[in-house]
Amino acid sequence: MADSVSPQHHVPADLPDRIRHYIDGAFVDSVDSDTFDVLDPVTNDAYVRAAAGKKADIDRAVDAARKAFTEGPWPKMLPRERSRVLNRIADIVESRDACLAELESFDSGLPITQALGQARRAAENFRFFADLIVAQADDTYKVPGRQINYVNRKPIGVAGLITPWNTPFMLESWKLAPALATGNTVVLKPAEFTPLSASLWAGIFEEAGLPQGVFNLVNGLGEDAGDALVKHPDVPLISFTGESSTGQIIFGNAAPYLKGLSMELGGKSPAVVFADADLDAALDATVFGVFSLNGERCTAGSRILVQREIYDEFVERYAAQAERVKVGYPHDPATEVGALVHPEHYDKVVSYIEIGKGEARLVAGGDRPADFPAGNFVRPTVFADVKPDARIFQEEIFGPVVAITPFDTEEEALELANGVKYGLAAYIWTNDLKRAHNFSQAVEAGMVWLNSNNVRDLRTPFGGVKASGLGHEGGYRSIDFYTDQQAVHITLGKVHNPTFGKSA
């Protein structure tokens, strides 16, 4: 534990003395009693130890989840009955949003105002899927007088959920809500950097009336607990959010078991600003799009492509606005960029800033804020005149660092936008209606926003192309992923069977 803490750094009063697994309705330690340190991103001191799960712990959790699926009431409940539980979960999360945000902000370094928004979004995720499963309709196909064919949806079994350290509580809800809504049981493996908020789900679910064994949680390192979950033969589904390199490993490890996979991976998303765009709106949106959530967001518009006619003005104004972004303690409501999640990640981001200084023109930031000599603080950093072969153009940094590149023609802009291995999101700024639609459809991205920052309707598919992912979730796509679709065929009239073997 930290010996001393800055008087300006807020430490929540109700931190746990340890973080344990939650298996079959009980908090438990690891089978081998192993633990790992969880760090405060402001001080980088360990503030708690968490149980370090291994294969034996995953086996226990999967056994509990499997038993709850085969013997328990949850998969057999009517959609309305499950929706009542999900709505109670949403009510509880909403009623505790300030507490949840405080703990999330402390554990992850996110600014408190943004953490509060994520807590409220977590509640909305549960409420959305509570509504969706009640309103859900499945397909029926009729051949009048001869046949009816209908689709019967069934929960699949134990869903393995592996979640990242950026906005962890909200992203856990994004997977938990549809997995539970459709009648599956789950084993959650949260990110080892940020296990604090995940430990709160157990109490929330118990209070809401979720049956024992339906939700299980195993903390631990990805190469231990995560690997065991992916390889477990009784886990037919894996939903993963994280780095593309880790996604490749999961893909290979899941292949022998032919598991269902949904993987939302990395991004290096372009924000394309044409000369006819609303420049004030584009500036605000692109500053927010890369510096919100500390830049630790997969959909960050971290490559800004700007048409030559407005390039100099855009760079000058963007750099000035980035310099005004307030870096501060995560608990301060005025803070816009807090502390990066972990010293390992801080070192990665800083290393890319140093690479960028040799590749492009630094116009803002590029160092540690003077007021924060310790902790994982980085000033919002802006590079201009970035070449398309630069590493800071091609590689995901996942921090408050942006690369700005000029273009002359629409064709050049499209080539630059598509010229990376990722394809998660894209942001297009133009008032030309034809260009907006044609460019959006040509860009290699799973999601496109026109003249907007990342404002997402929960009914729409979420996912990427190329190295940014496999499959989609969101709305009915989540229902599809977490259920088996069984086609049932009923003959209504005379059976028209060919006759084999009739003649003597």
JSON list of N, CA, C and O in Angstrom, two decimals, residues 263-301:
[
{"chain": "A", "resi": 263, "resn": "MET", "atom": "N", "xyz": [-14.86, -10.67, -31.59]},
{"chain": "A", "resi": 263, "resn": "MET", "atom": "CA", "xyz": [-13.65, -9.98, -31.14]},
{"chain": "A", "resi": 263, "resn": "MET", "atom": "C", "xyz": [-13.63, -8.55, -31.65]},
{"chain": "A", "resi": 263, "resn": "MET", "atom": "O", "xyz": [-13.61, -8.32, -32.87]},
{"chain": "A", "resi": 264, "resn": "GLU", "atom": "N", "xyz": [-13.69, -7.61, -30.72]},
{"chain": "A", "resi": 264, "resn": "GLU", "atom": "CA", "xyz": [-13.54, -6.20, -31.05]},
{"chain": "A", "resi": 264, "resn": "GLU", "atom": "C", "xyz": [-12.13, -5.80, -30.68]},
{"chain": "A", "resi": 264, "resn": "GLU", "atom": "O", "xyz": [-11.78, -5.79, -29.50]},
{"chain": "A", "resi": 265, "resn": "LEU", "atom": "N", "xyz": [-11.33, -5.49, -31.70]},
{"chain": "A", "resi": 265, "resn": "LEU", "atom": "CA", "xyz": [-9.89, -5.35, -31.51]},
{"chain": "A", "resi": 265, "resn": "LEU", "atom": "C", "xyz": [-9.45, -3.90, -31.66]},
{"chain": "A", "resi": 265, "resn": "LEU", "atom": "O", "xyz": [-10.22, -2.99, -31.38]},
{"chain": "A", "resi": 266, "resn": "GLY", "atom": "N", "xyz": [-8.23, -3.68, -32.08]},
{"chain": "A", "resi": 266, "resn": "GLY", "atom": "CA", "xyz": [-7.66, -2.34, -32.08]},
{"chain": "A", "resi": 266, "resn": "GLY", "atom": "C", "xyz": [-8.19, -1.45, -33.18]},
{"chain": "A", "resi": 266, "resn": "GLY", "atom": "O", "xyz": [-8.97, -1.86, -34.05]},
{"chain": "A", "resi": 267, "resn": "GLY", "atom": "N", "xyz": [-7.75, -0.20, -33.15]},
{"chain": "A", "resi": 267, "resn": "GLY", "atom": "CA", "xyz": [-8.16, 0.76, -34.16]},
{"chain": "A", "resi": 267, "resn": "GLY", "atom": "C", "xyz": [-7.12, 1.84, -34.36]},
{"chain": "A", "resi": 267, "resn": "GLY", "atom": "O", "xyz": [-6.32, 2.13, -33.47]},
{"chain": "A", "resi": 268, "resn": "LYS", "atom": "N", "xyz": [-7.15, 2.41, -35.53]},
{"chain": "A", "resi": 268, "resn": "LYS", "atom": "CA", "xyz": [-6.34, 3.59, -35.86]},
{"chain": "A", "resi": 268, "resn": "LYS", "atom": "C", "xyz": [-7.20, 4.44, -36.78]},
{"chain": "A", "resi": 268, "resn": "LYS", "atom": "O", "xyz": [-6.91, 4.65, -37.95]},
{"chain": "A", "resi": 269, "resn": "SER", "atom": "N", "xyz": [-8.30, 4.90, -36.21]},
{"chain": "A", "resi": 269, "resn": "SER", "atom": "CA", "xyz": [-9.40, 5.42, -37.01]},
{"chain": "A", "resi": 269, "resn": "SER", "atom": "C", "xyz": [-9.12, 6.81, -37.58]},
{"chain": "A", "resi": 269, "resn": "SER", "atom": "O", "xyz": [-8.61, 7.68, -36.87]},
{"chain": "A", "resi": 270, "resn": "PRO", "atom": "N", "xyz": [-9.48, 7.02, -38.86]},
{"chain": "A", "resi": 270, "resn": "PRO", "atom": "CA", "xyz": [-9.28, 8.34, -39.46]},
{"chain": "A", "resi": 270, "resn": "PRO", "atom": "C", "xyz": [-10.45, 9.27, -39.20]},
{"chain": "A", "resi": 270, "resn": "PRO", "atom": "O", "xyz": [-11.61, 8.85, -39.16]},
{"chain": "A", "resi": 271, "resn": "ALA", "atom": "N", "xyz": [-10.13, 10.54, -39.02]},
{"chain": "A", "resi": 271, "resn": "ALA", "atom": "CA", "xyz": [-11.12, 11.61, -39.06]},
{"chain": "A", "resi": 271, "resn": "ALA", "atom": "C", "xyz": [-10.75, 12.47, -40.26]},
{"chain": "A", "resi": 271, "resn": "ALA", "atom": "O", "xyz": [-9.68, 13.08, -40.28]},
{"chain": "A", "resi": 272, "resn": "VAL", "atom": "N", "xyz": [-11.62, 12.49, -41.27]},
{"chain": "A", "resi": 272, "resn": "VAL", "atom": "CA", "xyz": [-11.32, 13.15, -42.54]},
{"chain": "A", "resi": 272, "resn": "VAL", "atom": "C", "xyz": [-12.07, 14.47, -42.58]},
{"chain": "A", "resi": 272, "resn": "VAL", "atom": "O", "xyz": [-13.30, 14.49, -42.53]},
{"chain": "A", "resi": 273, "resn": "VAL", "atom": "N", "xyz": [-11.33, 15.57, -42.68]},
{"chain": "A", "resi": 273, "resn": "VAL", "atom": "CA", "xyz": [-11.92, 16.91, -42.64]},
{"chain": "A", "resi": 273, "resn": "VAL", "atom": "C", "xyz": [-11.72, 17.57, -44.00]},
{"chain": "A", "resi": 273, "resn": "VAL", "atom": "O", "xyz": [-10.60, 17.93, -44.38]},
{"chain": "A", "resi": 274, "resn": "PHE", "atom": "N", "xyz": [-12.81, 17.72, -44.74]},
{"chain": "A", "resi": 274, "resn": "PHE", "atom": "CA", "xyz": [-12.75, 18.38, -46.04]},
{"chain": "A", "resi": 274, "resn": "PHE", "atom": "C", "xyz": [-12.87, 19.89, -45.88]},
{"chain": "A", "resi": 274, "resn": "PHE", "atom": "O", "xyz": [-13.34, 20.39, -44.84]},
{"chain": "A", "resi": 275, "resn": "ALA", "atom": "N", "xyz": [-12.48, 20.62, -46.91]},
{"chain": "A", "resi": 275, "resn": "ALA", "atom": "CA", "xyz": [-12.42, 22.08, -46.83]},
{"chain": "A", "resi": 275, "resn": "ALA", "atom": "C", "xyz": [-13.79, 22.71, -46.62]},
{"chain": "A", "resi": 275, "resn": "ALA", "atom": "O", "xyz": [-13.89, 23.83, -46.10]},
{"chain": "A", "resi": 276, "resn": "ASP", "atom": "N", "xyz": [-14.85, 22.01, -47.03]},
{"chain": "A", "resi": 276, "resn": "ASP", "atom": "CA", "xyz": [-16.19, 22.58, -46.89]},
{"chain": "A", "resi": 276, "resn": "ASP", "atom": "C", "xyz": [-16.84, 22.23, -45.55]},
{"chain": "A", "resi": 276, "resn": "ASP", "atom": "O", "xyz": [-18.02, 22.52, -45.34]},
{"chain": "A", "resi": 277, "resn": "ALA", "atom": "N", "xyz": [-16.11, 21.62, -44.65]},
{"chain": "A", "resi": 277, "resn": "ALA", "atom": "CA", "xyz": [-16.69, 21.20, -43.37]},
{"chain": "A", "resi": 277, "resn": "ALA", "atom": "C", "xyz": [-16.96, 22.40, -42.46]},
{"chain": "A", "resi": 277, "resn": "ALA", "atom": "O", "xyz": [-16.36, 23.48, -42.62]},
{"chain": "A", "resi": 278, "resn": "ASP", "atom": "N", "xyz": [-17.83, 22.20, -41.50]},
{"chain": "A", "resi": 278, "resn": "ASP", "atom": "CA", "xyz": [-18.01, 23.16, -40.41]},
{"chain": "A", "resi": 278, "resn": "ASP", "atom": "C", "xyz": [-16.77, 23.04, -39.52]},
{"chain": "A", "resi": 278, "resn": "ASP", "atom": "O", "xyz": [-16.65, 22.11, -38.73]},
{"chain": "A", "resi": 279, "resn": "LEU", "atom": "N", "xyz": [-15.84, 23.98, -39.67]},
{"chain": "A", "resi": 279, "resn": "LEU", "atom": "CA", "xyz": [-14.53, 23.85, -39.04]},
{"chain": "A", "resi": 279, "resn": "LEU", "atom": "C", "xyz": [-14.62, 23.87, -37.53]},
{"chain": "A", "resi": 279, "resn": "LEU", "atom": "O", "xyz": [-13.92, 23.11, -36.84]},
{"chain": "A", "resi": 280, "resn": "ASP", "atom": "N", "xyz": [-15.46, 24.73, -36.97]},
{"chain": "A", "resi": 280, "resn": "ASP", "atom": "CA", "xyz": [-15.58, 24.80, -35.51]},
{"chain": "A", "resi": 280, "resn": "ASP", "atom": "C", "xyz": [-16.07, 23.46, -34.95]},
{"chain": "A", "resi": 280, "resn": "ASP", "atom": "O", "xyz": [-15.54, 22.95, -33.96]},
{"chain": "A", "resi": 281, "resn": "ALA", "atom": "N", "xyz": [-17.10, 22.89, -35.59]},
{"chain": "A", "resi": 281, "resn": "ALA", "atom": "CA", "xyz": [-17.65, 21.62, -35.11]},
{"chain": "A", "resi": 281, "resn": "ALA", "atom": "C", "xyz": [-16.62, 20.51, -35.28]},
{"chain": "A", "resi": 281, "resn": "ALA", "atom": "O", "xyz": [-16.46, 19.65, -34.40]},
{"chain": "A", "resi": 282, "resn": "ALA", "atom": "N", "xyz": [-15.91, 20.51, -36.40]},
{"chain": "A", "resi": 282, "resn": "ALA", "atom": "CA", "xyz": [-14.91, 19.47, -36.65]},
{"chain": "A", "resi": 282, "resn": "ALA", "atom": "C", "xyz": [-13.77, 19.55, -35.64]},
{"chain": "A", "resi": 282, "resn": "ALA", "atom": "O", "xyz": [-13.28, 18.51, -35.16]},
{"chain": "A", "resi": 283, "resn": "LEU", "atom": "N", "xyz": [-13.35, 20.75, -35.30]},
{"chain": "A", "resi": 283, "resn": "LEU", "atom": "CA", "xyz": [-12.29, 20.90, -34.30]},
{"chain": "A", "resi": 283, "resn": "LEU", "atom": "C", "xyz": [-12.73, 20.36, -32.95]},
{"chain": "A", "resi": 283, "resn": "LEU", "atom": "O", "xyz": [-12.01, 19.58, -32.32]},
{"chain": "A", "resi": 284, "resn": "ASP", "atom": "N", "xyz": [-13.90, 20.77, -32.49]},
{"chain": "A", "resi": 284, "resn": "ASP", "atom": "CA", "xyz": [-14.37, 20.29, -31.19]},
{"chain": "A", "resi": 284, "resn": "ASP", "atom": "C", "xyz": [-14.49, 18.77, -31.17]},
{"chain": "A", "resi": 284, "resn": "ASP", "atom": "O", "xyz": [-14.09, 18.09, -30.21]},
{"chain": "A", "resi": 285, "resn": "ALA", "atom": "N", "xyz": [-15.06, 18.20, -32.24]},
{"chain": "A", "resi": 285, "resn": "ALA", "atom": "CA", "xyz": [-15.29, 16.77, -32.27]},
{"chain": "A", "resi": 285, "resn": "ALA", "atom": "C", "xyz": [-13.99, 15.98, -32.34]},
{"chain": "A", "resi": 285, "resn": "ALA", "atom": "O", "xyz": [-13.84, 14.94, -31.70]},
{"chain": "A", "resi": 286, "resn": "THR", "atom": "N", "xyz": [-13.03, 16.46, -33.12]},
{"chain": "A", "resi": 286, "resn": "THR", "atom": "CA", "xyz": [-11.79, 15.71, -33.27]},
{"chain": "A", "resi": 286, "resn": "THR", "atom": "C", "xyz": [-10.88, 15.86, -32.05]},
{"chain": "A", "resi": 286, "resn": "THR", "atom": "O", "xyz": [-10.12, 14.94, -31.73]},
{"chain": "A", "resi": 287, "resn": "VAL", "atom": "N", "xyz": [-10.96, 17.00, -31.36]},
{"chain": "A", "resi": 287, "resn": "VAL", "atom": "CA", "xyz": [-10.23, 17.12, -30.09]},
{"chain": "A", "resi": 287, "resn": "VAL", "atom": "C", "xyz": [-10.83, 16.17, -29.06]},
{"chain": "A", "resi": 287, "resn": "VAL", "atom": "O", "xyz": [-10.12, 15.40, -28.39]},
{"chain": "A", "resi": 288, "resn": "PHE", "atom": "N", "xyz": [-12.15, 16.18, -28.95]},
{"chain": "A", "resi": 288, "resn": "PHE", "atom": "CA", "xyz": [-12.82, 15.27, -28.02]},
{"chain": "A", "resi": 288, "resn": "PHE", "atom": "C", "xyz": [-12.58, 13.82, -28.42]},
{"chain": "A", "resi": 288, "resn": "PHE", "atom": "O", "xyz": [-12.35, 12.95, -27.56]},
{"chain": "A", "resi": 289, "resn": "GLY", "atom": "N", "xyz": [-12.59, 13.54, -29.71]},
{"chain": "A", "resi": 289, "resn": "GLY", "atom": "CA", "xyz": [-12.53, 12.16, -30.20]},
{"chain": "A", "resi": 289, "resn": "GLY", "atom": "C", "xyz": [-11.24, 11.44, -29.89]},
{"chain": "A", "resi": 289, "resn": "GLY", "atom": "O", "xyz": [-11.22, 10.21, -29.85]},
{"chain": "A", "resi": 290, "resn": "VAL", "atom": "N", "xyz": [-10.16, 12.17, -29.67]},
{"chain": "A", "resi": 290, "resn": "VAL", "atom": "CA", "xyz": [-8.90, 11.50, -29.37]},
{"chain": "A", "resi": 290, "resn": "VAL", "atom": "C", "xyz": [-8.44, 11.71, -27.93]},
{"chain": "A", "resi": 290, "resn": "VAL", "atom": "O", "xyz": [-7.69, 10.91, -27.39]},
{"chain": "A", "resi": 291, "resn": "PHE", "atom": "N", "xyz": [-8.90, 12.78, -27.27]},
{"chain": "A", "resi": 291, "resn": "PHE", "atom": "CA", "xyz": [-8.43, 13.05, -25.91]},
{"chain": "A", "resi": 291, "resn": "PHE", "atom": "C", "xyz": [-9.42, 12.64, -24.82]},
{"chain": "A", "resi": 291, "resn": "PHE", "atom": "O", "xyz": [-9.04, 12.54, -23.65]},
{"chain": "A", "resi": 292, "resn": "SER", "atom": "N", "xyz": [-10.68, 12.41, -25.17]},
{"chain": "A", "resi": 292, "resn": "SER", "atom": "CA", "xyz": [-11.62, 11.90, -24.16]},
{"chain": "A", "resi": 292, "resn": "SER", "atom": "C", "xyz": [-11.21, 10.48, -23.76]},
{"chain": "A", "resi": 292, "resn": "SER", "atom": "O", "xyz": [-10.52, 9.78, -24.52]},
{"chain": "A", "resi": 293, "resn": "LEU", "atom": "N", "xyz": [-11.60, 10.08, -22.57]},
{"chain": "A", "resi": 293, "resn": "LEU", "atom": "CA", "xyz": [-11.23, 8.77, -22.02]},
{"chain": "A", "resi": 293, "resn": "LEU", "atom": "C", "xyz": [-9.71, 8.57, -22.02]},
{"chain": "A", "resi": 293, "resn": "LEU", "atom": "O", "xyz": [-9.21, 7.47, -22.18]},
{"chain": "A", "resi": 294, "resn": "ASN", "atom": "N", "xyz": [-8.99, 9.69, -21.88]},
{"chain": "A", "resi": 294, "resn": "ASN", "atom": "CA", "xyz": [-7.52, 9.69, -21.84]},
{"chain": "A", "resi": 294, "resn": "ASN", "atom": "C", "xyz": [-6.89, 9.21, -23.14]},
{"chain": "A", "resi": 294, "resn": "ASN", "atom": "O", "xyz": [-5.73, 8.82, -23.17]},
{"chain": "A", "resi": 295, "resn": "GLY", "atom": "N", "xyz": [-7.67, 9.20, -24.22]},
{"chain": "A", "resi": 295, "resn": "GLY", "atom": "CA", "xyz": [-7.17, 8.65, -25.47]},
{"chain": "A", "resi": 295, "resn": "GLY", "atom": "C", "xyz": [-7.16, 7.15, -25.49]},
{"chain": "A", "resi": 295, "resn": "GLY", "atom": "O", "xyz": [-6.77, 6.54, -26.50]},
{"chain": "A", "resi": 296, "resn": "GLU", "atom": "N", "xyz": [-7.59, 6.52, -24.41]},
{"chain": "A", "resi": 296, "resn": "GLU", "atom": "CA", "xyz": [-7.58, 5.06, -24.29]},
{"chain": "A", "resi": 296, "resn": "GLU", "atom": "C", "xyz": [-8.94, 4.52, -24.77]},
{"chain": "A", "resi": 296, "resn": "GLU", "atom": "O", "xyz": [-9.71, 3.96, -24.00]},
{"chain": "A", "resi": 297, "resn": "ARG", "atom": "N", "xyz": [-9.19, 4.69, -26.05]},
{"chain": "A", "resi": 297, "resn": "ARG", "atom": "CA", "xyz": [-10.46, 4.24, -26.61]},
{"chain": "A", "resi": 297, "resn": "ARG", "atom": "C", "xyz": [-10.21, 3.68, -28.00]},
{"chain": "A", "resi": 297, "resn": "ARG", "atom": "O", "xyz": [-9.47, 4.25, -28.81]},
{"chain": "A", "resi": 298, "resn": "CYS", "atom": "N", "xyz": [-10.83, 2.56, -28.29]},
{"chain": "A", "resi": 298, "resn": "CYS", "atom": "CA", "xyz": [-10.57, 1.86, -29.55]},
{"chain": "A", "resi": 298, "resn": "CYS", "atom": "C", "xyz": [-11.06, 2.66, -30.74]},
{"chain": "A", "resi": 298, "resn": "CYS", "atom": "O", "xyz": [-10.50, 2.55, -31.84]},
{"chain": "A", "resi": 299, "resn": "THR", "atom": "N", "xyz": [-12.10, 3.46, -30.57]},
{"chain": "A", "resi": 299, "resn": "THR", "atom": "CA", "xyz": [-12.67, 4.22, -31.69]},
{"chain": "A", "resi": 299, "resn": "THR", "atom": "C", "xyz": [-12.10, 5.63, -31.80]},
{"chain": "A", "resi": 299, "resn": "THR", "atom": "O", "xyz": [-12.65, 6.46, -32.52]},
{"chain": "A", "resi": 300, "resn": "ALA", "atom": "N", "xyz": [-11.02, 5.92, -31.10]},
{"chain": "A", "resi": 300, "resn": "ALA", "atom": "CA", "xyz": [-10.43, 7.26, -31.16]},
{"chain": "A", "resi": 300, "resn": "ALA", "atom": "C", "xyz": [-10.06, 7.63, -32.59]},
{"chain": "A", "resi": 300, "resn": "ALA", "atom": "O", "xyz": [-9.48, 6.83, -33.32]},
{"chain": "A", "resi": 301, "resn": "GLY", "atom": "N", "xyz": [-10.40, 8.85, -32.99]},
{"chain": "A", "resi": 301, "resn": "GLY", "atom": "CA", "xyz": [-9.99, 9.35, -34.30]},
{"chain": "A", "resi": 301, "resn": "GLY", "atom": "C", "xyz": [-8.57, 9.87, -34.22]},
{"chain": "A", "resi": 301, "resn": "GLY", "atom": "O", "xyz": [-8.33, 11.09, -34.27]}
]
